[in-house]
Short mmCIF file of C-alpha atoms in Angstrom, two decimals:
data_model
loop_
_atom_site.label_atom_id
_atom_site.label_comp_id
_atom_site.label_asym_id
_atom_site.label_seq_id
_atom_site.Cartn_x
_atom_site.Cartn_y
_atom_site.Cartn_z
CA MET M 15 -142.43 -178.56 10.48
CA GLU M 16 -139.83 -180.96 10.38
CA TRP M 17 -138.51 -183.58 12.90
CA ARG M 18 -135.68 -182.66 15.11
CA ASN M 19 -132.97 -184.98 16.59
CA LEU M 20 -132.32 -184.76 20.27
CA ASN M 21 -128.48 -185.55 19.15
CA SER M 22 -128.54 -182.09 17.54
CA GLU M 23 -131.11 -180.01 19.50
CA ASN M 24 -133.30 -180.37 22.60
CA PRO M 25 -136.45 -179.01 23.62
CA LYS M 26 -136.62 -176.12 26.23
CA ASP M 27 -137.26 -177.69 29.69
CA GLY M 28 -140.72 -178.48 30.58
CA GLU M 29 -141.75 -178.20 26.78
CA ARG M 30 -144.38 -179.95 25.47
CA VAL M 31 -143.45 -181.61 22.21
CA LEU M 32 -144.65 -184.31 19.53
CA VAL M 33 -142.55 -187.48 19.96
CA CYS M 34 -141.89 -190.51 17.75
CA ASP M 35 -142.33 -193.37 20.33
CA THR M 36 -139.96 -196.26 19.12
CA TYR M 37 -141.61 -198.61 21.63
CA PHE M 38 -145.20 -198.26 20.65
CA HIS M 39 -144.33 -197.15 17.12
CA GLN M 40 -146.83 -194.06 17.44
CA VAL M 41 -146.60 -190.45 17.67
CA SER M 42 -147.38 -188.96 21.17
CA ILE M 43 -147.20 -185.79 23.42
CA LYS M 44 -144.29 -185.99 25.98
CA VAL M 45 -142.65 -183.24 28.16
CA TYR M 46 -139.17 -182.81 28.08
CA ASN M 47 -137.50 -183.03 31.54
CA GLY M 48 -133.91 -181.58 31.02
CA THR M 49 -133.18 -181.91 34.75
CA TYR M 50 -133.58 -185.47 34.85
CA LYS M 51 -132.71 -186.27 31.13
CA CYS M 52 -136.13 -187.95 30.51
CA TRP M 53 -139.37 -187.53 28.99
CA ASP M 54 -142.49 -187.18 31.50
CA THR M 55 -145.93 -187.72 30.75
CA GLU M 56 -148.06 -185.20 28.91
CA ASP M 57 -149.30 -183.26 32.04
CA GLY M 58 -145.53 -183.07 32.75
CA ASP M 59 -146.14 -184.59 36.01
CA ASP M 60 -144.48 -187.86 36.07
CA TYR M 61 -141.58 -189.82 34.23
CA ASP M 62 -142.68 -191.47 31.21
CA CYS M 63 -139.75 -193.04 29.76
CA PRO M 64 -136.06 -192.56 28.71
CA LEU M 65 -134.93 -190.05 26.15
CA ASP M 66 -133.36 -192.64 23.90
CA ARG M 67 -137.01 -194.10 23.29
CA CYS M 68 -137.96 -190.92 21.60
CA VAL M 69 -135.05 -189.33 19.88
CA TRP M 70 -137.17 -187.57 17.07
CA TRP M 71 -139.36 -184.54 18.18
CA MET M 72 -140.86 -181.36 16.82
CA PRO M 73 -142.90 -178.41 18.51
CA LEU M 74 -146.62 -178.85 18.66
CA PRO M 75 -148.23 -176.54 16.16
CA ASN M 76 -149.87 -173.30 17.22
CA TYR M 77 -153.90 -173.45 18.00
CA MET M 78 -155.95 -171.81 15.20
CA GLU M 79 -159.03 -169.76 16.10
#
């Protein structure tokens, strides 16, 4: 998988993805909120941060059984 940039491609609204968080300098899971143009918390329930804090993202890998 490769990192994608929000300037060229956005996740689907409500999609859980991996992001590079530039504030905490870590990779985390966030939910893309296309309606309010922000990142929501991992459960998609609350505002977490602005989009410009995490411009690099990638889809979550599939679960292996």
